[in-house]
Coordinates of C-alpha atoms in Angstrom, one line a residue:
X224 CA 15.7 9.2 27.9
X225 CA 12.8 7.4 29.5
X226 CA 14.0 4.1 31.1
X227 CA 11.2 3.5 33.7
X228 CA 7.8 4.2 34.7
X229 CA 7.2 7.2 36.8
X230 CA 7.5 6.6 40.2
X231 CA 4.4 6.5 43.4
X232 CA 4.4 9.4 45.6
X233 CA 4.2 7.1 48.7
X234 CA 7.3 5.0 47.2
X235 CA 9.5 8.4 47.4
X236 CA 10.2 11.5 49.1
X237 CA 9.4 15.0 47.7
X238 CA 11.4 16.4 44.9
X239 CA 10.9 20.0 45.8
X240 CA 13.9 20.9 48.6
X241 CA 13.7 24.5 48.4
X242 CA 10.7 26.5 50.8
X243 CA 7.3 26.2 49.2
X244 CA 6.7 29.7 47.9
X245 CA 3.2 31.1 47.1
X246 CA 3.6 31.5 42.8
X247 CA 1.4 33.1 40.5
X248 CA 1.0 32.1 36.9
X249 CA 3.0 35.2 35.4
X250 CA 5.3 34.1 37.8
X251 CA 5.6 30.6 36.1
X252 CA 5.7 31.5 33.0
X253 CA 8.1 33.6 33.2
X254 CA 10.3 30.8 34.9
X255 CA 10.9 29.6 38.4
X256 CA 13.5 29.4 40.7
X257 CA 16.2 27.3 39.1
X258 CA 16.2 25.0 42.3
X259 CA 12.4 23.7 41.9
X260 CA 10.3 23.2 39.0
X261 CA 6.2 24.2 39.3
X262 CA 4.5 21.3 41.0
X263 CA 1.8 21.4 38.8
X264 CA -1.4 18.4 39.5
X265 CA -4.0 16.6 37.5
X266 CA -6.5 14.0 39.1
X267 CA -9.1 12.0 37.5
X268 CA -10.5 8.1 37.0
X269 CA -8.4 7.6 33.9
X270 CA -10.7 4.6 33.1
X271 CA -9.4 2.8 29.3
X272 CA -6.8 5.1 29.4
X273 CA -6.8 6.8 25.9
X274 CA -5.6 9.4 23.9
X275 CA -7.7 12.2 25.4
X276 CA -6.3 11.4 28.6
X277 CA -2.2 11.2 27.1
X278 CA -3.5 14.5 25.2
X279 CA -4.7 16.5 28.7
X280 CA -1.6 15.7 30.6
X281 CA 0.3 16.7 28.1
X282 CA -1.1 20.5 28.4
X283 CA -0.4 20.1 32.2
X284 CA 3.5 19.1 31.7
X285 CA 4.1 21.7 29.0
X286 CA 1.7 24.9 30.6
X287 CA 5.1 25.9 32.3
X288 CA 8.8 25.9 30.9
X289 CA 10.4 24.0 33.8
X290 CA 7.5 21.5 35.3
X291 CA 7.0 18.5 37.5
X292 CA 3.6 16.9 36.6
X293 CA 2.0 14.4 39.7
X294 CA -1.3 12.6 38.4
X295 CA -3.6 11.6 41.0
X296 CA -5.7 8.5 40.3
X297 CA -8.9 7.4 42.7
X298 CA -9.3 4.4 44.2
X299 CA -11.8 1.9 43.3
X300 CA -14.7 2.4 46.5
X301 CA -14.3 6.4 45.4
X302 CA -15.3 6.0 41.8
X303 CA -17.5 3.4 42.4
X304 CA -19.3 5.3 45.3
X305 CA -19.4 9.3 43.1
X306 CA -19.4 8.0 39.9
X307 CA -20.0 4.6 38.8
X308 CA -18.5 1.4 37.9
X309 CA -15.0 1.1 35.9
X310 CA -13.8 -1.5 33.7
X311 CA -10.3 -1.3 34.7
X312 CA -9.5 -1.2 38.3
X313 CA -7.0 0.6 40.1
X314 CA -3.9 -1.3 40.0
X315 CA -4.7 -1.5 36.1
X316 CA -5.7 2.4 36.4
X317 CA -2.4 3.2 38.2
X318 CA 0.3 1.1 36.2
X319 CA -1.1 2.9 32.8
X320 CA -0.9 6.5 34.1
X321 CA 2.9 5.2 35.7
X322 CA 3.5 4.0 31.9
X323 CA 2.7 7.9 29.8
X324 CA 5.6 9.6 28.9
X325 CA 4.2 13.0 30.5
X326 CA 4.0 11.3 34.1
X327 CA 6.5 12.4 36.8
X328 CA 4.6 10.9 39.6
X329 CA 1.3 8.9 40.4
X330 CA -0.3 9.5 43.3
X331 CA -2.3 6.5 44.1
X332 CA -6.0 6.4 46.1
X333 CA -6.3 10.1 45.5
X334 CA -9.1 12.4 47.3
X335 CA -12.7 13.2 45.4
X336 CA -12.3 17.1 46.2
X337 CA -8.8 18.5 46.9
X338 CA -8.1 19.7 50.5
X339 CA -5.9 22.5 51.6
X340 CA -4.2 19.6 53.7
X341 CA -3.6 17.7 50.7
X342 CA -2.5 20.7 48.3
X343 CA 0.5 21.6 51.4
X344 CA 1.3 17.3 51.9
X345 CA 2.4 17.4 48.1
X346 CA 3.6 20.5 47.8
X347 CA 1.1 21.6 44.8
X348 CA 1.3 24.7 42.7
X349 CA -1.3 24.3 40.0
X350 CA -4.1 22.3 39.3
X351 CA -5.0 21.7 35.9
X352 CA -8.0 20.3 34.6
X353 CA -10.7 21.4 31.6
X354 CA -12.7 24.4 32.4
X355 CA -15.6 22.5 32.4
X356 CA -17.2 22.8 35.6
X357 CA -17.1 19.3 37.0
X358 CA -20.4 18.7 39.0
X359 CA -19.9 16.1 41.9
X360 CA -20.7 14.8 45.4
X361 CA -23.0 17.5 46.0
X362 CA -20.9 20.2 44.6
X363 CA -21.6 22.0 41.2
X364 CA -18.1 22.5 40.5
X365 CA -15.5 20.3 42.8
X366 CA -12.6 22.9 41.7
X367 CA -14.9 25.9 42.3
X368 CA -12.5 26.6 45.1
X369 CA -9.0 26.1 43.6
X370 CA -10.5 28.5 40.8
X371 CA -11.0 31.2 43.6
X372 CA -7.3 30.6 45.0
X373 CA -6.0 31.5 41.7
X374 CA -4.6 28.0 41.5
X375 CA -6.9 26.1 38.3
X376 CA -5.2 26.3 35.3
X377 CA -7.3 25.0 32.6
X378 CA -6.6 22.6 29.1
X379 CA -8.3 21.8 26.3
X380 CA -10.4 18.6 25.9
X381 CA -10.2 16.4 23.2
X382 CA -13.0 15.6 20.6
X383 CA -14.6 12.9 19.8
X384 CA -13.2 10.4 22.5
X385 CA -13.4 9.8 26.0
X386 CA -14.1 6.8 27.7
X387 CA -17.9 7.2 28.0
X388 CA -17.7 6.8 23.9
X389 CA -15.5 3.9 24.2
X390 CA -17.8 1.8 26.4
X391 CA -20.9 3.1 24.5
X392 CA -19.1 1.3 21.1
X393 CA -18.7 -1.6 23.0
X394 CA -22.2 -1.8 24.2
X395 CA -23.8 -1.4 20.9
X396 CA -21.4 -3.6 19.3
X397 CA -21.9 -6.1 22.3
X398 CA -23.1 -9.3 19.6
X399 CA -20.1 -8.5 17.9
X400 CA -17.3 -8.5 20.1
X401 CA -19.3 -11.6 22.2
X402 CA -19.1 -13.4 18.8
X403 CA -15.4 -12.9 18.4
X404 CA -14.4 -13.5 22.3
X405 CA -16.4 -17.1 21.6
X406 CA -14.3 -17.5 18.4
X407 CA -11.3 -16.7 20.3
X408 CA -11.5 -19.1 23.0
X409 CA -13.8 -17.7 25.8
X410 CA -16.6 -19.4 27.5
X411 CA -19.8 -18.2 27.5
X412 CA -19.7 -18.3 31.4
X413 CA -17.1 -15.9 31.3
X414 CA -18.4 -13.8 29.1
X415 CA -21.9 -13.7 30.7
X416 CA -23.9 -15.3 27.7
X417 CA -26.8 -17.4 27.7
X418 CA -26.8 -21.2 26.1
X419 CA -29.1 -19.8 23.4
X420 CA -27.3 -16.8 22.6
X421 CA -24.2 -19.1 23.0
X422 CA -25.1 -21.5 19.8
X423 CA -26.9 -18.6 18.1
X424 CA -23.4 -16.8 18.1
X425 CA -21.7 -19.8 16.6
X426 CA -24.1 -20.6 14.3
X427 CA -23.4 -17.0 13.5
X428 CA -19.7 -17.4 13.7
X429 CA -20.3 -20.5 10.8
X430 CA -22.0 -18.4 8.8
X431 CA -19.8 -15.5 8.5
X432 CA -17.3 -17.8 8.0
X433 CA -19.2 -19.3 4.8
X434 CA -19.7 -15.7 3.7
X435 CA -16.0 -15.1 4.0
X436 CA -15.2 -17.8 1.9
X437 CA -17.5 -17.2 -1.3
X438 CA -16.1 -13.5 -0.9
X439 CA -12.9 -15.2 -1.7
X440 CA -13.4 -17.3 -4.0
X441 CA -15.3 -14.4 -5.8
X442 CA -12.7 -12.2 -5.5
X443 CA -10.2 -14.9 -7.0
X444 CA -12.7 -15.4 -10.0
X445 CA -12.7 -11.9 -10.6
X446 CA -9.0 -12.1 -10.2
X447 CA -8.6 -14.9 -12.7
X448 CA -11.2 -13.2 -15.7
X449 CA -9.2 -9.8 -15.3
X450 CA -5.6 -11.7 -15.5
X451 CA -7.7 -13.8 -18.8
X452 CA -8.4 -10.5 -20.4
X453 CA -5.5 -9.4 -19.8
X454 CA -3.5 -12.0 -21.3
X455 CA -6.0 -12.0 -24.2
X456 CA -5.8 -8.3 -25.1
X457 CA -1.6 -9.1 -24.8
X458 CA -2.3 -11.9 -27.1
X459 CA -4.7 -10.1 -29.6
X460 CA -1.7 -7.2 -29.6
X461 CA 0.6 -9.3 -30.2
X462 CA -1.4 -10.6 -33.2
X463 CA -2.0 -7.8 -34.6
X464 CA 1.8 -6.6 -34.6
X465 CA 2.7 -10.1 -36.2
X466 CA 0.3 -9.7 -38.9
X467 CA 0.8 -6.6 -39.4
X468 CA 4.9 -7.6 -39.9
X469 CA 4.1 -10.4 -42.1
X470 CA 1.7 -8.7 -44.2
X471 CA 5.0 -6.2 -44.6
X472 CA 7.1 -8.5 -45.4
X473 CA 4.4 -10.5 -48.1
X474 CA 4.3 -6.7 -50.0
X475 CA 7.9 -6.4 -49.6
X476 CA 8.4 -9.4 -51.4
X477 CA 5.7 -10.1 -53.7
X478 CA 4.5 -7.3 -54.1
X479 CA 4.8 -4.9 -57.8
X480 CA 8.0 -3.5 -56.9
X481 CA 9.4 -6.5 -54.4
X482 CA 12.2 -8.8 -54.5
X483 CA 10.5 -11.5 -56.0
X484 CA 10.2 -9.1 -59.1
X485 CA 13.7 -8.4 -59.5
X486 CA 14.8 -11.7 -58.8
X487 CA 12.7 -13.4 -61.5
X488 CA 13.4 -10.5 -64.4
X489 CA 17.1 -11.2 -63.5
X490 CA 16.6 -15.0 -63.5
X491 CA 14.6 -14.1 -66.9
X492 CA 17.4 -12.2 -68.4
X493 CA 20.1 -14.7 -67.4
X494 CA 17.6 -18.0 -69.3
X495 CA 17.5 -15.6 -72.2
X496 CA 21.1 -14.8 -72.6
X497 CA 21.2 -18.6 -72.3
X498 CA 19.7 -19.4 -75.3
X499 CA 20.1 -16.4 -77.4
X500 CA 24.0 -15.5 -77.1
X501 CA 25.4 -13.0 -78.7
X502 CA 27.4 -13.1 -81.8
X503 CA 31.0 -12.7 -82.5
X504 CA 32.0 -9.2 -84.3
X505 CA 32.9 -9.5 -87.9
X506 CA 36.4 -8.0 -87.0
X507 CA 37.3 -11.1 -85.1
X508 CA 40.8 -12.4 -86.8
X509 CA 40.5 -15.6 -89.0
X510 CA 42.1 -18.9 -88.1
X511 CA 45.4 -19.6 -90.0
X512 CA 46.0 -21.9 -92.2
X513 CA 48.2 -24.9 -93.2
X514 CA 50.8 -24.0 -95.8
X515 CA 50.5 -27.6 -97.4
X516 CA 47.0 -27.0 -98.6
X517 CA 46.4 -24.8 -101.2
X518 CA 43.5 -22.4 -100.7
X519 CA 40.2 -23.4 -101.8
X520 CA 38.4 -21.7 -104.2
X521 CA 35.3 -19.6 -103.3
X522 CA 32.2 -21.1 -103.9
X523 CA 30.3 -19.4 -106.3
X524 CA 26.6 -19.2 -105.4
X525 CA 24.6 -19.6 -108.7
X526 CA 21.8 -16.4 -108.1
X527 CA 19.3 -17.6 -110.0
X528 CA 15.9 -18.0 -109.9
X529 CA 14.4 -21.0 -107.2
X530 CA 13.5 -24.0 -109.5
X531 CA 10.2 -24.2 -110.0
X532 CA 9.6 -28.1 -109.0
X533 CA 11.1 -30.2 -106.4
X534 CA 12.7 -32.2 -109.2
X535 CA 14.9 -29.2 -110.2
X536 CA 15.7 -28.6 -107.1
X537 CA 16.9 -32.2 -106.3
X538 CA 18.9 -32.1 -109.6
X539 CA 20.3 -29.0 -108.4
X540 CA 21.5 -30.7 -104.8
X541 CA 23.2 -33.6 -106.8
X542 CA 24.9 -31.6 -108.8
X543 CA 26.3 -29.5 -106.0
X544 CA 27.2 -32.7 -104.3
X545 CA 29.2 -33.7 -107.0
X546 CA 31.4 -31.1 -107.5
X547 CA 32.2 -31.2 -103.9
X548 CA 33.6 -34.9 -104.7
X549 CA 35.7 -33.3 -107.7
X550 CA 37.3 -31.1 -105.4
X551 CA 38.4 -33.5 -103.0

């Protein structure tokens, strides 16, 4: 588990205790001696250390089963004086190649061109580097030489990144990132700027901001007519499946076979029997009567023909009536 950054060379003592023997690569793939790994070195500027530089020394730690990766770094006056001016500078350079997980070792103020002298000081197997030849100093290859010693052993570059791209974003993006260092807090001395470029850039900065805000409150309008529709399709939906229920439940109750139907023929049936009862069967047993009372006799219906006038048939009433009074 890695609990610190890799040590400097010049902060500790050589690693490698057994005799520095001559290796070749079949040798070192195979596997080493079990008292020493393979020493294996990779230089460079290692200027906004990225991903194509974590991606290299990866290759170097893992082009051997059992290695010990050291990663010299230049010094400032060496880049500056072969190959240009950095934006970090060394101490910045050497604490982020001392931070990368591949790192063993940094070696700090490393040479341009790799000497025999140095190569035996640090006990190095390999060199690895792209096979790129690396044109420099007057040289059209600066590891021309380790290449002929059987010594270069070469990785891959990565695509796409390197920190001649990076600086080349930041120089065609340069109003950009000046407008959002301003924003951020910096001065315009510190960041180089003019006084006209200054205000221009804030009156910029205002702008965007104004732009930022009728995006929003765009967005939110768009926001608030889709959650209207929305609630209005629910609504119309629900409508629907509520009318559709009530016009149901109208049909089930009013309509030509519903309830209503039935409950007003049986309402009808039960008025009718109310007025109309039925009669009492002609076998029903007669009341009985008192003994004391002599049974009277039947009435005997004279059949004849109507009378012709209503005089007749008053005469005919008062005679009735009279006989009713004889019998009484």
């Amino acid at each position: 588990t890695l609990t610190a950054p890799a040590p400097f060379a010049d902060e500790t003592s050589c690693q490698c205790r057994a005799p520095h023997e001559k290796l070749t690569i079949a040798q070192a793939r195979r596997g080493t001696p079990v008292d020493r790994p393979v020493r294996v070195y990779a230089d460079g500027i290692f200027d906004l250390f990225h991903a194509g530089h974590a991606r290299a020394l990866m290759q170097a730690k893992t082009l051997f089963p059992n290695s010990y990766l050291l990663v010299g770094v230049c010094s400032d006056d060496l880049t500056h004086k072969f190959k240009g001016f950095t934006v970090m500078n060394e101490t910045e350079r050497y604490e982020a190649l001392r931070h990368c997980r591949y790192v063993d070792e940094v070696i700090r103020d490393a040479p341009w061109t790799l000497t025999p002298e140095f190569l035996e000081k640090h006990k190095i197997d390999f060199v690895a580097h792209d096979d790129i030849p690396y044109s420099s100093a007057g040289s059209d290859d600066v590891y021309k030489h380790i290449k002929e010693a059987g010594m270069f052993v070469p990785t891959q570059r990565t695509e796409g990144i390197s920190t001649s791209d990076i600086i080349t974003r930041i120089v065609r993006d340069y109003d950009v990132y000046a407008r959002r260092n301003l924003q951020r807090g910096y001065t315009a001395k510190e960041l180089n700027v003019s006084f006209i470029n200054e205000k221009k850039y804030r009156f910029q900065n205002q702008v965007d901001k104004m732009k930022e805000k009728v995006k929003n409150v765009e967005e939110k309008s768009k926001e608030f007519v889709y959650k209207v529709e929305e609630k209005s399709h629910d609504l119309i939906q629900k409508w629907e499946e509520k009318s559709r229920e009530f016009i149901g439940n109208f049909l089930e109750l009013f309509g030509p076979d519903g309830a209503w139907k039935q409950m007003f023929q049986e309402r009808s049936g039960r008025m009718l029997q109310a007025f109309s009862p039925r009669q009492s069967p002609n076998s029903s047993p007669t009341r009985g009567r008192s003994p004391s009372r002599s049974p009277s006799p039947p009435r005997v219906i004279n059949k004849t023909s109507p009378p012709s006038s209503p005089k007749a048939a008053s005469a005919s009433l008062s005679s009735m009536s009279e006989g009713d009074e004889d019998e009484k």
